């Protein structure tokens, strides 16, 4: 470990002996952030602990659901302790760890996922991942255990059916639900069809499904070339990537620019959740 403050050394050794999965994740995220950016150690610690305190204080009183487009909302919200992990019982959702362009998300929400499994699924051998029907643009980068066989595809479809069921269940959750969508339209790795009208279709359907139950759709736009100023039905926040080539999940992640970006992302999400919880408490 390069960053050897007393706190870091203590957390490093405690993470080896304390069985709590939450605590291990908290330590791992903090220590990696400190190693990358020692000068931001206090800011990183405050972000992680503020997230964790808010989550624990309101345990089982709210839900956070990713709307894609990719894995960033689900992953960062978990790593920075605002959203519970699978290891402590959080259920997976269909837009969590797969790539879902807004037009496909809107389509399947509007049709209650009818036809989701009917198209011709193909296997991308170059990137070792399954892809849904070509028109959807959906692919599954985190399901590498689903091999390019009929059995592997059946396994993935069964997994996704469970996640879709979990999503339907959350729609009837009586407490506040924060929906987070990551918007990016920059290069071949980030589809260029993240149109405002498709995201607004998603927002309208979410509003219909939630009815009078409390919710907020938070859209975080990381584009460098985006001219969208408003999304009807959502709170739109612009948080640009540090630079146009930035890929949040690669080595760039643990750099000064990457850590600052993630902390800013978390501050936006935590504040949105706090506001949603305050409104809910006032209405009681």
Coordinates of C-alpha atoms in Angstrom, one line a residue:
X1 CA 0.0 0.0 0.0
X2 CA 1.5 3.3 -1.1
X3 CA -0.7 5.5 1.1
X4 CA 0.2 4.5 4.7
X5 CA -1.7 6.8 7.0
X6 CA -2.6 5.3 10.4
X7 CA -6.3 5.2 9.3
X8 CA -5.5 3.4 6.1
X9 CA -3.3 0.9 7.8
X10 CA -5.9 0.2 10.5
X11 CA -8.7 -0.2 7.9
X12 CA -6.5 -2.4 5.8
X13 CA -6.0 -4.9 8.6
X14 CA -9.5 -4.7 9.9
X15 CA -10.9 -5.5 6.5
X16 CA -9.0 -8.8 6.7
X17 CA -10.6 -9.9 9.9
X18 CA -14.0 -8.3 10.1
X19 CA -16.6 -10.5 8.4
X20 CA -19.0 -7.8 7.4
X21 CA -19.2 -7.6 3.5
X22 CA -20.3 -3.9 3.8
X23 CA -17.3 -3.1 5.9
X24 CA -14.9 -4.9 3.5
X25 CA -16.4 -3.0 0.5
X26 CA -16.1 0.3 2.3
X27 CA -12.5 -0.3 3.2
X28 CA -11.6 -1.4 -0.4
X29 CA -13.1 1.6 -2.0
X30 CA -11.6 4.1 0.4
X31 CA -8.1 2.5 0.3
X32 CA -8.0 2.4 -3.5
X33 CA -9.1 6.0 -3.6
X34 CA -6.5 7.1 -1.1
X35 CA -3.7 5.2 -3.0
X36 CA -4.7 7.0 -6.2
X37 CA -5.3 10.5 -4.7
X38 CA -3.9 10.8 -1.1
X39 CA -4.7 14.5 -1.0
X40 CA -8.4 13.6 -1.4
X41 CA -8.5 11.1 1.4
X42 CA -10.7 13.3 3.7
X43 CA -13.1 14.0 0.9
X44 CA -13.3 10.4 -0.1
X45 CA -13.9 9.3 3.5
X46 CA -16.7 11.9 4.0
X47 CA -18.4 10.8 0.8
X48 CA -18.3 7.1 1.7
X49 CA -19.4 7.6 5.3
X50 CA -22.1 10.1 4.4
X51 CA -23.5 7.6 1.9
X52 CA -23.4 4.8 4.4
X53 CA -25.0 6.8 7.2
X54 CA -27.9 7.9 5.0
X55 CA -28.4 4.3 3.8
X56 CA -28.3 2.8 7.3
X57 CA -30.4 5.5 8.9
X58 CA -33.2 4.8 6.3
X59 CA -32.6 1.1 6.0
X60 CA -35.4 -0.6 4.1
X61 CA -37.2 2.7 3.6
X62 CA -36.1 3.4 0.1
X63 CA -34.8 1.8 -3.1
X64 CA -32.3 2.9 -5.7
X65 CA -32.8 1.5 -9.2
X66 CA -30.5 1.9 -12.2
X67 CA -32.0 2.7 -15.6
X68 CA -28.6 2.3 -17.4
X69 CA -27.6 3.1 -19.9
X70 CA -24.7 1.0 -18.8
X71 CA -23.3 -0.4 -15.6
X72 CA -22.0 2.8 -14.1
X73 CA -25.0 3.8 -11.9
X74 CA -25.3 0.3 -10.3
X75 CA -21.6 -0.2 -9.9
X76 CA -20.6 3.2 -8.5
X77 CA -23.6 3.5 -6.2
X78 CA -22.7 0.2 -4.7
X79 CA -18.9 0.7 -4.4
X80 CA -19.5 4.1 -2.7
X81 CA -21.9 2.5 -0.3
X82 CA -25.1 4.4 -1.2
X83 CA -26.8 1.3 -2.7
X84 CA -26.6 -2.1 -0.9
X85 CA -24.7 -4.8 -2.7
X86 CA -25.8 -8.3 -3.8
X87 CA -23.7 -9.6 -0.9
X88 CA -26.0 -8.1 1.7
X89 CA -29.2 -9.1 -0.1
X90 CA -29.9 -6.4 -2.7
X91 CA -31.8 -7.8 -5.7
X92 CA -30.5 -7.4 -9.2
X93 CA -32.5 -5.4 -11.8
X94 CA -32.6 -5.7 -15.6
X95 CA -30.7 -2.4 -16.3
X96 CA -28.1 -2.9 -13.6
X97 CA -25.1 -4.7 -15.2
X98 CA -26.0 -4.7 -18.9
X99 CA -25.9 -2.1 -21.6
X100 CA -29.4 -0.7 -22.4
X101 CA -29.8 2.2 -24.9
X102 CA -32.7 4.4 -23.9
X103 CA -34.8 3.5 -26.9
X104 CA -34.7 -0.2 -25.8
X105 CA -35.4 0.6 -22.2
X106 CA -38.4 2.7 -23.2
X107 CA -39.7 0.0 -25.5
X108 CA -39.6 -2.8 -22.9
X109 CA -41.0 -0.6 -20.1
X110 CA -43.9 0.4 -22.3
X111 CA -44.6 -3.2 -23.2
X112 CA -43.9 -4.8 -19.8
X113 CA -40.9 -6.5 -21.3
X114 CA -43.0 -8.4 -23.8
X115 CA -40.8 -9.8 -26.5
X116 CA -37.6 -9.3 -24.5
X117 CA -36.5 -12.9 -25.0
X118 CA -38.0 -13.5 -28.4
X119 CA -35.4 -11.9 -30.7
X120 CA -32.3 -13.6 -32.1
X121 CA -29.7 -13.4 -29.4
X122 CA -26.1 -13.7 -30.6
X123 CA -22.7 -14.2 -28.9
X124 CA -19.9 -11.7 -29.4
X125 CA -16.8 -13.8 -29.3
X126 CA -14.4 -10.9 -29.5
X127 CA -15.7 -9.4 -26.3
X128 CA -17.0 -12.7 -24.8
X129 CA -20.6 -11.6 -24.1
X130 CA -24.1 -12.2 -25.2
X131 CA -26.2 -9.7 -27.1
X132 CA -29.9 -9.3 -27.3
X133 CA -31.7 -8.9 -30.6
X134 CA -29.7 -6.5 -32.8
X135 CA -32.3 -3.7 -32.9
X136 CA -32.2 -3.4 -29.1
X137 CA -28.5 -2.6 -28.8
X138 CA -28.5 -4.5 -25.5
X139 CA -25.5 -6.6 -24.4
X140 CA -24.4 -8.3 -21.2
X141 CA -20.8 -7.7 -20.3
X142 CA -21.0 -9.0 -16.7
X143 CA -22.4 -12.5 -17.4
X144 CA -19.2 -14.2 -18.5
X145 CA -20.3 -17.4 -16.7
X146 CA -23.0 -17.8 -19.4
X147 CA -21.1 -19.7 -22.1
X148 CA -21.7 -19.5 -25.8
X149 CA -23.9 -22.6 -25.8
X150 CA -27.7 -23.2 -25.7
X151 CA -27.3 -24.0 -22.0
X152 CA -25.4 -20.7 -21.4
X153 CA -28.1 -18.7 -23.1
X154 CA -30.8 -20.4 -21.2
X155 CA -28.9 -19.6 -18.0
X156 CA -28.7 -15.9 -18.9
X157 CA -32.3 -15.7 -19.9
X158 CA -33.4 -17.3 -16.7
X159 CA -31.2 -14.8 -14.8
X160 CA -32.7 -11.8 -16.7
X161 CA -36.2 -13.1 -16.1
X162 CA -35.5 -13.0 -12.4
X163 CA -34.2 -9.4 -12.6
X164 CA -37.3 -8.3 -14.6
X165 CA -39.5 -9.9 -11.8
X166 CA -37.5 -7.9 -9.2
X167 CA -38.0 -4.7 -11.2
X168 CA -41.8 -5.2 -11.3
X169 CA -41.8 -5.8 -7.6
X170 CA -40.0 -2.5 -6.9
X171 CA -42.6 -0.6 -8.9
X172 CA -45.1 -1.4 -6.1
X173 CA -42.7 -0.5 -3.3
X174 CA -44.5 2.0 -1.1
X175 CA -41.5 4.0 -0.1
X176 CA -39.4 6.4 -2.2
X177 CA -37.6 5.1 -5.2
X178 CA -34.7 6.9 -6.8
X179 CA -34.1 5.9 -10.5
X180 CA -30.7 6.8 -11.8
X181 CA -29.8 7.0 -15.5
X182 CA -26.4 7.6 -17.0
X183 CA -26.5 9.5 -20.3
X184 CA -23.5 9.5 -22.6
X185 CA -23.2 9.9 -26.3
X186 CA -19.5 10.2 -27.2
X187 CA -18.0 7.4 -29.3
X188 CA -18.5 3.9 -30.5
X189 CA -18.4 2.6 -27.0
X190 CA -21.3 4.8 -26.0
X191 CA -24.2 4.7 -28.5
X192 CA -25.1 7.9 -30.2
X193 CA -28.9 7.4 -29.9
X194 CA -29.4 8.7 -26.4
X195 CA -32.2 10.9 -27.5
X196 CA -34.1 13.1 -25.0
X197 CA -37.4 11.9 -26.4
X198 CA -36.5 8.3 -25.6
X199 CA -35.5 9.2 -22.1
X200 CA -38.7 11.1 -21.7
X201 CA -40.6 8.0 -22.8
X202 CA -38.9 6.1 -19.9
X203 CA -39.8 8.9 -17.5
X204 CA -43.5 8.8 -18.5
X205 CA -43.7 5.1 -18.1
X206 CA -42.0 5.1 -14.7
X207 CA -44.4 7.8 -13.6
X208 CA -47.3 5.7 -14.8
X209 CA -46.0 2.6 -13.0
X210 CA -45.3 4.4 -9.7
X211 CA -48.7 6.2 -9.7
X212 CA -49.0 8.2 -6.4
X213 CA -46.0 6.5 -4.8
X214 CA -42.9 8.7 -4.3
X215 CA -40.1 8.6 -6.8
X216 CA -37.6 10.7 -8.7
X217 CA -35.8 10.0 -12.0
X218 CA -32.3 11.4 -11.9
X219 CA -30.5 11.7 -15.3
X220 CA -26.8 12.4 -15.1
X221 CA -25.4 13.6 -18.4
X222 CA -21.7 13.0 -18.9
X223 CA -21.5 14.1 -22.5
X224 CA -19.0 16.6 -23.8
X225 CA -21.0 17.3 -27.0
X226 CA -24.6 17.2 -25.6
X227 CA -26.9 20.1 -26.1
X228 CA -29.8 18.7 -24.1
X229 CA -30.9 21.2 -21.4
X230 CA -34.0 19.5 -20.1
X231 CA -35.6 16.1 -19.7
X232 CA -39.4 16.2 -19.0
X233 CA -40.1 14.1 -16.0
X234 CA -36.6 13.9 -14.7
X235 CA -34.0 16.0 -12.9
X236 CA -31.2 16.5 -15.4
X237 CA -27.7 17.1 -14.0
X238 CA -24.7 17.7 -16.2
X239 CA -21.5 16.1 -14.9
X240 CA -18.9 15.9 -17.7
X241 CA -16.3 13.2 -17.9
X242 CA -12.9 14.6 -17.0
X243 CA -12.0 14.4 -20.7
X244 CA -13.6 13.2 -23.9
X245 CA -11.7 9.8 -23.9
X246 CA -12.5 9.0 -20.2
X247 CA -13.8 5.5 -19.6
X248 CA -14.9 5.3 -16.0
X249 CA -14.4 1.5 -15.5
X250 CA -10.8 1.3 -16.9
X251 CA -7.5 2.2 -15.3
X252 CA -8.4 5.9 -15.5
X253 CA -10.8 5.3 -12.7
X254 CA -8.3 5.6 -9.8
X255 CA -6.7 8.8 -10.8
X256 CA -7.3 12.3 -9.4
X257 CA -9.7 13.1 -12.2
X258 CA -11.5 9.8 -11.8
X259 CA -11.9 9.9 -8.1
X260 CA -13.1 13.4 -8.2
X261 CA -15.6 12.5 -10.9
X262 CA -17.0 9.6 -8.8
X263 CA -17.3 11.7 -5.6
X264 CA -19.2 14.3 -7.6
X265 CA -21.4 11.6 -9.0
X266 CA -22.1 10.3 -5.5
X267 CA -22.8 13.8 -4.1
X268 CA -25.4 14.3 -6.8
X269 CA -27.1 11.0 -6.1
X270 CA -27.0 11.3 -2.3
X271 CA -28.5 14.8 -2.4
X272 CA -31.3 13.6 -4.7
X273 CA -32.0 10.8 -2.4
X274 CA -32.0 13.0 0.7
X275 CA -34.4 15.4 -1.0
X276 CA -36.7 12.5 -1.9
X277 CA -36.6 11.2 1.7
X278 CA -37.4 14.6 3.2
X279 CA -40.4 15.0 1.0
X280 CA -41.6 11.6 2.0
X281 CA -41.2 12.3 5.7
X282 CA -43.1 15.7 5.4
X283 CA -46.0 13.9 3.7
X284 CA -46.6 11.5 6.6

